[in-house]
CSV table of C-alpha atoms in Angstrom, one decimal:
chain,number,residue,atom,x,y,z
Q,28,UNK,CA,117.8,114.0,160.9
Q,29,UNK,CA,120.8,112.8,162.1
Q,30,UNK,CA,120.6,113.9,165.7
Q,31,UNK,CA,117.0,111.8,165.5
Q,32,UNK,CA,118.6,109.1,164.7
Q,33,UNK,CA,121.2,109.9,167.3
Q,34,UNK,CA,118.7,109.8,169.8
Q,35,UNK,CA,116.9,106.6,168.8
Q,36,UNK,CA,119.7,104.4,168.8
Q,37,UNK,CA,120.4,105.6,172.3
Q,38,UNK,CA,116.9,104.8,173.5
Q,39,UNK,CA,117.0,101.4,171.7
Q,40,UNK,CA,118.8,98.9,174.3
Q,41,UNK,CA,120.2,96.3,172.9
Q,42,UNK,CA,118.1,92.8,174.0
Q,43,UNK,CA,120.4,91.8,177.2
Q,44,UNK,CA,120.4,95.0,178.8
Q,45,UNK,CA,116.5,95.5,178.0
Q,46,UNK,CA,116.4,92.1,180.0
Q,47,UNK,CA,117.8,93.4,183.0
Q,48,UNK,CA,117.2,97.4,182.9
Q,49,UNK,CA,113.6,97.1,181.9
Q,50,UNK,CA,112.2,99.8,184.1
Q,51,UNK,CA,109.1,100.4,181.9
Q,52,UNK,CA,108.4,96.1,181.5
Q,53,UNK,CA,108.2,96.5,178.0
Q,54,UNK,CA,107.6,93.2,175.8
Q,55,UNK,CA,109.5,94.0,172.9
Q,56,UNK,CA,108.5,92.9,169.4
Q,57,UNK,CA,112.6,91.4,168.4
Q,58,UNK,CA,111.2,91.9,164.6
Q,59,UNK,CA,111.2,95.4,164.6
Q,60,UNK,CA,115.4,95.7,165.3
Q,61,UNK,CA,115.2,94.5,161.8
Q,62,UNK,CA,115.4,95.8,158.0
Q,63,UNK,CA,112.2,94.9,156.2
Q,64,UNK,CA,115.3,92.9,153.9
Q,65,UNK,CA,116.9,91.4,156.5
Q,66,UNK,CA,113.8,90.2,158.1
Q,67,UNK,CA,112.7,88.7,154.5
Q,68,UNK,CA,115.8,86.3,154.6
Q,69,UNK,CA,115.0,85.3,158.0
Q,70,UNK,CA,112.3,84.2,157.0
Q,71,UNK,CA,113.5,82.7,153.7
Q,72,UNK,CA,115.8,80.6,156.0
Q,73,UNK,CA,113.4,79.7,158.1
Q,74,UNK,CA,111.2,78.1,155.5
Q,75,UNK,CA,113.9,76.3,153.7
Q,76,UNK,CA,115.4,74.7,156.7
Q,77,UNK,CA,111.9,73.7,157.7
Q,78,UNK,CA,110.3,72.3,154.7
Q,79,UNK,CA,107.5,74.0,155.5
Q,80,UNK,CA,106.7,73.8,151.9
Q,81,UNK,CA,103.5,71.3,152.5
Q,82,UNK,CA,101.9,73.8,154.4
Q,83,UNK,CA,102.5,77.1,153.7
Q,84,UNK,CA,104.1,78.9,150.9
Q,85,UNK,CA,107.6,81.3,151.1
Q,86,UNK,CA,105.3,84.2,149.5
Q,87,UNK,CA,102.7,83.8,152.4
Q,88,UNK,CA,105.4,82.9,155.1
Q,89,UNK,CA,107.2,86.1,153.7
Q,90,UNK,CA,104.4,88.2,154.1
Q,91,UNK,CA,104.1,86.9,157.7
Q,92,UNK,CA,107.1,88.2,158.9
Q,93,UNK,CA,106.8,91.8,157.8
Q,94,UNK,CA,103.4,91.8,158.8
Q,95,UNK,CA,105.0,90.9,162.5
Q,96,UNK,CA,107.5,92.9,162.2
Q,97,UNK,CA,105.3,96.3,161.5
Q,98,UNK,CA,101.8,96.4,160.6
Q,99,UNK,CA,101.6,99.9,159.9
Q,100,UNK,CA,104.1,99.6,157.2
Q,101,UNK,CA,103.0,96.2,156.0
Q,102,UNK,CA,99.3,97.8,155.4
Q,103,UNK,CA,100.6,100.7,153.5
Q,104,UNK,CA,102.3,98.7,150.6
Q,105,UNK,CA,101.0,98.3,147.6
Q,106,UNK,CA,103.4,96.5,145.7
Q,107,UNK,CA,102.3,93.1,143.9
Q,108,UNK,CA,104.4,90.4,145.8
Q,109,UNK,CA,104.1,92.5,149.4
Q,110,UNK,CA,100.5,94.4,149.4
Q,111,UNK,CA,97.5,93.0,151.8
Q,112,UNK,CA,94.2,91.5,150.3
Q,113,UNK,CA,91.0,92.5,150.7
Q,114,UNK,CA,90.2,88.9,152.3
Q,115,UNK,CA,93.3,89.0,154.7
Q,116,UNK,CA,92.8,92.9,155.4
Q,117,UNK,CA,89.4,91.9,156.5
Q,118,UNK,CA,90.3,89.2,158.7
Q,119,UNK,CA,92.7,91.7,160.4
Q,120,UNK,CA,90.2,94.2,161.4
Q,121,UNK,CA,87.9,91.4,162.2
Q,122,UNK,CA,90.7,90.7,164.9
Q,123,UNK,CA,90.3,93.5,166.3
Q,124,UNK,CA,87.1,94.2,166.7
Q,125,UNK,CA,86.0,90.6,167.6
Q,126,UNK,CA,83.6,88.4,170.3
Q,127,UNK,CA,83.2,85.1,172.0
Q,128,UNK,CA,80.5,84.8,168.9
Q,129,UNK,CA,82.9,85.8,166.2
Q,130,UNK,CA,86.1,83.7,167.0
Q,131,UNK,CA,86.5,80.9,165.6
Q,132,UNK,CA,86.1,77.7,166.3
Q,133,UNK,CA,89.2,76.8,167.1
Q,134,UNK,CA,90.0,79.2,169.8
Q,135,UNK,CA,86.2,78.8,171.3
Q,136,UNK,CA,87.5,75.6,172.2
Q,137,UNK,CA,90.4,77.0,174.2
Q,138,UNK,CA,88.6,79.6,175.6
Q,139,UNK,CA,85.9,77.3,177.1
Q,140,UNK,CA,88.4,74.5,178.3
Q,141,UNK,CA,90.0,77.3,180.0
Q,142,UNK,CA,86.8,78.8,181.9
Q,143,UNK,CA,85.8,74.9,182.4
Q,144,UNK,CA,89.3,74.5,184.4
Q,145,UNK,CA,88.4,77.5,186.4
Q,146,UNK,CA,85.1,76.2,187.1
Q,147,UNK,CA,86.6,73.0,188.3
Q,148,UNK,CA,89.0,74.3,190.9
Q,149,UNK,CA,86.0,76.7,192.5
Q,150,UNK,CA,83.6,73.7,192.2
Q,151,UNK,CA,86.0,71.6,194.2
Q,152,UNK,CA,86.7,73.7,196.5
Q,153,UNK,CA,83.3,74.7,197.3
Q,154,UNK,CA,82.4,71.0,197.7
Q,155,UNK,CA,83.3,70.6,201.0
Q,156,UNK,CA,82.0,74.0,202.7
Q,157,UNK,CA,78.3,72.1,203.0
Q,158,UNK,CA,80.0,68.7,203.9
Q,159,UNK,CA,81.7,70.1,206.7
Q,160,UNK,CA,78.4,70.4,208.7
Q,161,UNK,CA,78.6,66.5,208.5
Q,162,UNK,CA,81.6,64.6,207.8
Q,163,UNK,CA,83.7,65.4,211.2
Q,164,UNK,CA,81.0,63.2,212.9
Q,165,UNK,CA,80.7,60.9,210.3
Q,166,UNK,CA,84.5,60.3,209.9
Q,167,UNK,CA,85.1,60.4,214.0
Q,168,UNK,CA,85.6,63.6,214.8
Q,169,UNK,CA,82.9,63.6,217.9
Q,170,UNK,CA,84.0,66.6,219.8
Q,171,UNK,CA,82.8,68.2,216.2
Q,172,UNK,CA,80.2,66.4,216.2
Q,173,UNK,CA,78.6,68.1,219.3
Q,174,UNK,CA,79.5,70.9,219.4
Q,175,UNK,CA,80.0,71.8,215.8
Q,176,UNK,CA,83.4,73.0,214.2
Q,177,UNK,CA,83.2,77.0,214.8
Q,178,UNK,CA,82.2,76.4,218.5
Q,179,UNK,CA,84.6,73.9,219.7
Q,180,UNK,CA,86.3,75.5,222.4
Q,181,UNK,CA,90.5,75.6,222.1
Q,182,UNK,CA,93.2,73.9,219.5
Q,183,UNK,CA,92.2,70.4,220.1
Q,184,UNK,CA,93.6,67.9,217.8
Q,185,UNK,CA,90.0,67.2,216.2
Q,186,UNK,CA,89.7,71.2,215.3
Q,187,UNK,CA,93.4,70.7,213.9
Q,188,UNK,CA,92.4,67.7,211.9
Q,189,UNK,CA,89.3,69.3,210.4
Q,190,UNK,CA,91.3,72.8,209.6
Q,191,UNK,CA,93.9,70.5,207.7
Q,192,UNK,CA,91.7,68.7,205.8
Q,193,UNK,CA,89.8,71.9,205.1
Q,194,UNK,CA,93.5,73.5,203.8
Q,195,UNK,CA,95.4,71.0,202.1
Q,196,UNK,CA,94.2,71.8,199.0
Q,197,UNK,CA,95.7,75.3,199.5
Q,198,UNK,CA,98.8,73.9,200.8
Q,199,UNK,CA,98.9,71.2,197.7
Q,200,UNK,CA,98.7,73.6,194.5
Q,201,UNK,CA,101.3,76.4,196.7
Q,202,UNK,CA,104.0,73.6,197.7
Q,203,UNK,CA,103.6,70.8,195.1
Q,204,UNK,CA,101.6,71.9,192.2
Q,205,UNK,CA,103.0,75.0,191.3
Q,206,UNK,CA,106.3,73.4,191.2
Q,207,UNK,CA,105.5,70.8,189.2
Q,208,UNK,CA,103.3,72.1,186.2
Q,209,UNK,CA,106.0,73.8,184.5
Q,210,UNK,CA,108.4,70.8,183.6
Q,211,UNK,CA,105.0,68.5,183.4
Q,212,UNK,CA,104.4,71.1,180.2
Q,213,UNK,CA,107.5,72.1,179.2
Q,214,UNK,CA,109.3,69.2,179.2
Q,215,UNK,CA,107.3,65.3,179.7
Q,216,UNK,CA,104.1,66.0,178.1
Q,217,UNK,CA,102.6,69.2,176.3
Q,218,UNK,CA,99.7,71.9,177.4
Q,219,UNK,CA,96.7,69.3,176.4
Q,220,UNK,CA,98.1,66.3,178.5
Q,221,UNK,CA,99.0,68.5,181.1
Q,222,UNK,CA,95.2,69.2,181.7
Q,223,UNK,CA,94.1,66.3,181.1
Q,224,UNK,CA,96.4,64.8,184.0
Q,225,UNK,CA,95.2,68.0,186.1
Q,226,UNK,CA,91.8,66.9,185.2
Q,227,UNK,CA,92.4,62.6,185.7
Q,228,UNK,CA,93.8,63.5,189.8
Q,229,UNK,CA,90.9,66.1,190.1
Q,230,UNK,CA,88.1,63.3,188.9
Q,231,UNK,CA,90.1,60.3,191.2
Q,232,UNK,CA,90.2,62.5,194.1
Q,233,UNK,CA,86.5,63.4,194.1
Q,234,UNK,CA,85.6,59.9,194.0
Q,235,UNK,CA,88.6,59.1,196.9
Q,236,UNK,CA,86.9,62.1,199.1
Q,237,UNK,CA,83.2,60.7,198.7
Q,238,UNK,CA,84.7,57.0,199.9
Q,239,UNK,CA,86.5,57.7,202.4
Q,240,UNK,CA,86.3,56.6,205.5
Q,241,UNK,CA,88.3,57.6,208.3
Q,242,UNK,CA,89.6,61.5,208.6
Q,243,UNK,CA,93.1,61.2,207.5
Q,244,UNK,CA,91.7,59.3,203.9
Q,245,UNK,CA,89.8,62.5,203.5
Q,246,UNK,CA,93.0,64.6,203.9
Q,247,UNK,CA,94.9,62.3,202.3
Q,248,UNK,CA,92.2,62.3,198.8
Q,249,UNK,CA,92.3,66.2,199.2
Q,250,UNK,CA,95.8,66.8,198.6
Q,251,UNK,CA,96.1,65.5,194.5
Q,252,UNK,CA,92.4,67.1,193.8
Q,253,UNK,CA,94.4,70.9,193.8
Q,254,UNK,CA,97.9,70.0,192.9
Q,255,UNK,CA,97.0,70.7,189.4
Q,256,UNK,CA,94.5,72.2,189.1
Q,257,UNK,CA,95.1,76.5,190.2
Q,258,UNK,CA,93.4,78.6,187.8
Q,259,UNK,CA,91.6,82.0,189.0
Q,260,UNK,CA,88.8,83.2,186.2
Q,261,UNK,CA,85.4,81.1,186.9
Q,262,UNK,CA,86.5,79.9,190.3
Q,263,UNK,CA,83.6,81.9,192.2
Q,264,UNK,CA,81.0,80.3,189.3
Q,265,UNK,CA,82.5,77.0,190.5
Q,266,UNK,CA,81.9,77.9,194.1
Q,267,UNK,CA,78.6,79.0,193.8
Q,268,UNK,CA,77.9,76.0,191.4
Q,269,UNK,CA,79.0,73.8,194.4
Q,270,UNK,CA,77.2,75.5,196.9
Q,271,UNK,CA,74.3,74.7,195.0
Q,272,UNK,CA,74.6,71.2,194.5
Q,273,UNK,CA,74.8,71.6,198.5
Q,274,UNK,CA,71.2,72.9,198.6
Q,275,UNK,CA,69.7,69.9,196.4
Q,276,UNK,CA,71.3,67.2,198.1
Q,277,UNK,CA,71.5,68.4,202.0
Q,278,UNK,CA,71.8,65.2,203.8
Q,279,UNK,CA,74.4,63.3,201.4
Q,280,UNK,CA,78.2,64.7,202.3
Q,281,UNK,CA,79.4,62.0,199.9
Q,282,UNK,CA,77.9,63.3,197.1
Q,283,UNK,CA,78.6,67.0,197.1
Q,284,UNK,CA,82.4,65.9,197.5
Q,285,UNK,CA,82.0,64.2,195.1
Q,286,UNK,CA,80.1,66.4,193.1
Q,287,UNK,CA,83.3,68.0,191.8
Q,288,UNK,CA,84.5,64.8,189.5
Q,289,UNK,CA,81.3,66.1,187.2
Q,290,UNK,CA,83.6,69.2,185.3
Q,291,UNK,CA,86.6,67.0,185.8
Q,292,UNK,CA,85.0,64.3,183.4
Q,293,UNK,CA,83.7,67.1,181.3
Q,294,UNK,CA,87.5,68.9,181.2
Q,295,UNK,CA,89.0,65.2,180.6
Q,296,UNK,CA,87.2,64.8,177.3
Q,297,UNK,CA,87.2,68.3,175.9
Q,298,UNK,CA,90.8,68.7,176.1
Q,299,UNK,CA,91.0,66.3,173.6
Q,300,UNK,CA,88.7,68.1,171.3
Q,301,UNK,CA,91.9,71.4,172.3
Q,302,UNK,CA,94.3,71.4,170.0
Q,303,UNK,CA,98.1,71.7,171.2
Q,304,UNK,CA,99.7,75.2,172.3
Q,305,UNK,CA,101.3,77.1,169.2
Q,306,UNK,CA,104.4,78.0,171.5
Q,307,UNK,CA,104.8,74.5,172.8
Q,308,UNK,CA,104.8,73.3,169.3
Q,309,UNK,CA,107.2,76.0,167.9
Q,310,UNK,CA,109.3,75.2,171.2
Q,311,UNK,CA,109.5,71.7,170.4
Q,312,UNK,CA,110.5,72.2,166.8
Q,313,UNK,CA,107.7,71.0,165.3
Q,314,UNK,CA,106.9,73.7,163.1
Q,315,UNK,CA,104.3,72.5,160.9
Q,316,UNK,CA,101.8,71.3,163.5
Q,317,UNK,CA,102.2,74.4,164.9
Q,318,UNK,CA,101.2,76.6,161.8
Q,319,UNK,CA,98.3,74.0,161.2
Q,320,UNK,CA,97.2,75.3,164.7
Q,321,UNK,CA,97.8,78.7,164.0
Q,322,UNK,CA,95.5,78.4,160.8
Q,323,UNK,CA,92.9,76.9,163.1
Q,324,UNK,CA,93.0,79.5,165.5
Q,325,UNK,CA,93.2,82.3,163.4
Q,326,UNK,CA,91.3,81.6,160.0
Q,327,UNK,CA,93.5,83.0,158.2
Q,328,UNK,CA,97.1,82.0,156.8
Q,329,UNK,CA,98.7,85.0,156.1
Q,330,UNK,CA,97.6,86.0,160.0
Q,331,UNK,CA,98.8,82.4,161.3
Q,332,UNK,CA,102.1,82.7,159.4
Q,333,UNK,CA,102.2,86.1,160.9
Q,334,UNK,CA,102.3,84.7,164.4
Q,335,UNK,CA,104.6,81.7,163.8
Q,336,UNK,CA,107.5,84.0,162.6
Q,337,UNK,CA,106.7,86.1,165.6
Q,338,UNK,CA,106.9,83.6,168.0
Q,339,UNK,CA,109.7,81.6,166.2
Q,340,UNK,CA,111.6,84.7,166.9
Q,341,UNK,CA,110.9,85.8,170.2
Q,342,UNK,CA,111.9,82.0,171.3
Q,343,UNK,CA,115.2,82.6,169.1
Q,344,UNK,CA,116.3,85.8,171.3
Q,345,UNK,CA,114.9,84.2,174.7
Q,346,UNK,CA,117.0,81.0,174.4
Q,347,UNK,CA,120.4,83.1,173.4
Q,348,UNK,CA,120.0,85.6,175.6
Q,349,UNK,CA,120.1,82.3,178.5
Q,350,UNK,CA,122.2,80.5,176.3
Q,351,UNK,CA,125.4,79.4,178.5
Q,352,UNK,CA,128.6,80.7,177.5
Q,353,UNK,CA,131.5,81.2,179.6
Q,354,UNK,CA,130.4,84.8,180.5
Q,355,UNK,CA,126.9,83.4,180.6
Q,356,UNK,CA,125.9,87.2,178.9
Q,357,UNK,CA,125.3,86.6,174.8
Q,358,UNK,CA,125.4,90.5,173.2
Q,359,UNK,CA,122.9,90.4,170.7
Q,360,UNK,CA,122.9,94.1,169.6
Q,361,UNK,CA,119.9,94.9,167.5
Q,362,UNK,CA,119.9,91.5,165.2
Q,363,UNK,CA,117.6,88.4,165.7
Q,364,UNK,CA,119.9,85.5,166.3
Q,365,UNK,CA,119.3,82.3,164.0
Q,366,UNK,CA,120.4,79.5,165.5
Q,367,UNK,CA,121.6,75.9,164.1
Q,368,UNK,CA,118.7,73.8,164.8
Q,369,UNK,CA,120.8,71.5,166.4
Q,370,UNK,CA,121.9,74.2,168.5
Q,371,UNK,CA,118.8,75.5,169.0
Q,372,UNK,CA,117.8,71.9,170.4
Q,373,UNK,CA,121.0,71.2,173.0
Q,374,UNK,CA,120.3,75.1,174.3
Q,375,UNK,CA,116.8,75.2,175.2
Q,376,UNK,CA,117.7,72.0,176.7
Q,377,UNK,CA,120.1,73.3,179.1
Q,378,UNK,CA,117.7,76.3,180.2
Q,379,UNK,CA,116.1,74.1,182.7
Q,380,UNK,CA,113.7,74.4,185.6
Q,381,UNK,CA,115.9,75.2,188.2
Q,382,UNK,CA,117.2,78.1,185.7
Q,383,UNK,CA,114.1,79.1,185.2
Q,384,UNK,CA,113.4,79.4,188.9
Q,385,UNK,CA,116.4,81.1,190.1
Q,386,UNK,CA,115.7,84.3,187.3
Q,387,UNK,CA,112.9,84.8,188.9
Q,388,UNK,CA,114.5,86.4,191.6
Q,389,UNK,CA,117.7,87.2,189.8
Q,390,UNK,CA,116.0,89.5,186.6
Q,391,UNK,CA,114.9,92.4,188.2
Q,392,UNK,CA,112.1,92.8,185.5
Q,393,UNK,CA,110.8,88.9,187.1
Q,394,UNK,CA,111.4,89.9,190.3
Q,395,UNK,CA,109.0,92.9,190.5
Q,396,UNK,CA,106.6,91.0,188.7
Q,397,UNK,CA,107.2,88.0,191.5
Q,398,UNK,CA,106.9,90.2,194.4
Q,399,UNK,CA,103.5,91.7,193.2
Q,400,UNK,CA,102.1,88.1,192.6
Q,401,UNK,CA,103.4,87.2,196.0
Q,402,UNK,CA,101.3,90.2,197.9
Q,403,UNK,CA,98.2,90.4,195.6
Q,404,UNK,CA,97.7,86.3,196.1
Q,405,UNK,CA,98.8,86.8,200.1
Q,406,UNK,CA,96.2,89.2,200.0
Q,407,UNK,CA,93.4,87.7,198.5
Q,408,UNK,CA,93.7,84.6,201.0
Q,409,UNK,CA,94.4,86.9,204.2
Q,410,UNK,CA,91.2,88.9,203.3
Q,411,UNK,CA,88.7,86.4,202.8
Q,412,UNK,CA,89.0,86.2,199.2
Q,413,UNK,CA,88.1,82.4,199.2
């Protein structure tokens, strides 16, 4: 017995080192360092400090955390203040085993505002495949015009001109946008208004692209309508929804670029049907909201306390284990840190963009996982994938 236990403290890294000697990119659960005891008065803690009170109770909350911290065990008890219900034990196996038709509402939503951005960036895309036939002549491009843009002969600055306006939407969500959605979210204004601004230069910029007239407007109206908007899942339905729109209206190059403003209205008022991200709430401090959320999403409280205590503490670890000391290394053994909220506050604060930037390069667990985005994406564009 003892040598097994010899064995598994060895194998159980503390949090820093499983941050930089990850070799098997596990995403470890911080709960289960913990006694079942100790995690209780975490969660106690948590509560009090939070008045949570109004929306949840300490039992439930309680009951959360060692359901986080190890199902297995949490399922097998059968004591009166720790055991499962029959409702809740039913709404975890629903989990489990459940559709697009069984979620609820709540999550429907998100699921569907997602797919709708997707759409969006294929459909705008797409828009201008059609319109090429037509706008270089239109816009006083007239070597295009005659000849057509695959058979102009040599780099002329017209065939330049249309490849640019044909690429800067490529060029706008690599250089700009993907730079600036994380402290749009993180830091000015939330997941919800970050789509809906993604959404609001998407809808202007369709409109811009159908007015414009001169070639460097069109470029010009191009480069917002992708700076936000880089999602992957639905883009080919987008495209082929595009292309389509192409077909019914053949001899109008204004509307099918403009064409793409139609899922960009409908993504501008669903998003505020959306409810706010859990994380960003939890993030933010604002626990209540976010276990109202939760509730929403899950149908279920003891399964929504169970992810706010599991989310509270995996954002407790992150922000020590990047918390700035003078060794800038925090050794956090196998304990989940609880941190002053005042604390809590200043340090996330300091963990800023540009900190977040450099360790992708400088974890090597972020850096593998950087490198592979880098060559799958350089792939998909150098193979035709668009």
């Amino acid at each position: 017995m003892e040598s097994r236990q010899r064995a598994s403290s060895k194998t159980q890294l503390p949090f820093q080192q499983l941050l930089n000697h990850n070799n098997l990119r596990v995403v470890e659960n911080p709960l289960r360092r913990v006694a079942e005891e100790h995690v209780d008065e975490y969660v106690r803690a948590f509560h009090e400090d939070n008045d949570l009170g109004s929306v949840i109770d300490v039992a439930t909350c309680i009951r959360g955390g060692r359901l986080a911290r190890q199902e297995e065990i949490f399922l097998t008890r059968e004591d009166d203040d720790g055991s499962i219900t029959e409702v809740e034990r039913t709404a975890l196996e629903k989990e489990k085993r459940t559709t697009i038709w069984t979620d609820t509402r709540e999550l429907k939503i998100i699921l569907l505002i997602c797919s709708l951005g997707s759409i969006l960036q294929g459909w705008t895309q797409g828009a201008i495949v059609a319109a090429n036939q037509v706008w270089p002549g239109a816009l006083g491009l007239e070597s295009l015009k005659q000849n057509g843009p695959t058979r102009t002969g040599g780099l002329s600055h017209e065939v330049w001109a249309f490849s640019a306006t044909n690429a800067i939407v490529y060029f706008a969500a690599a250089t700009v946008g993907a730079f600036i959605c994380d402290p749009l979210t993180e830091v000015l204004t939330g997941r919800r208004a970050a789509i809906f601004v993604a959404a609001l230069f998407t809808f202007i910029s369709s409109i811009g692209e159908a007015s414009a007239q001169t070639w460097q407007s069109l470029l010009a109206w191009r480069f917002p309508g992708q700076v936000l908007t880089s999602w992957q899942t639905g883009t080919a339905l987008g495209i082929a929804i595009s292309g389509a729109i192409s077909l019914g209206v053949p001899d109008s190059w204004r509307f099918q670029i403009a064409s793409s403003c139609i899922p960009a209205f409908a993504l501008l008022v669903l998003v505020f049907v959306g409810s706010e991200s859990p994380r960003w709430l939890i993030k933010k401090q604002r626990y209540k909201e976010a276990y109202i959320v939760l509730s929403r999403l899950r149908g279920n409280p003891l399964l929504a306390a169970r992810d706010l205590i599991f989310i509270y503490a995996q954002l407790q670890v992150e922000t020590t284990l990047f918390i700035r000391t003078r060794q800038d290394i925090v050794e956090l053994e196998n304990r989940i840190p609880y941190l002053d909220p005042q604390v809590y506050r200043h340090q996330i604060g300091l963990f800023g963009y540009a900190r977040r930037i450099t360790q992708l390069f400088t974890i090597p667990r972020a850096r593998r996982a950087t490198l592979a985005s880098f060559v799958v994406m350089s792939a998909q564009i150098l193979s035709g994938g668009w």
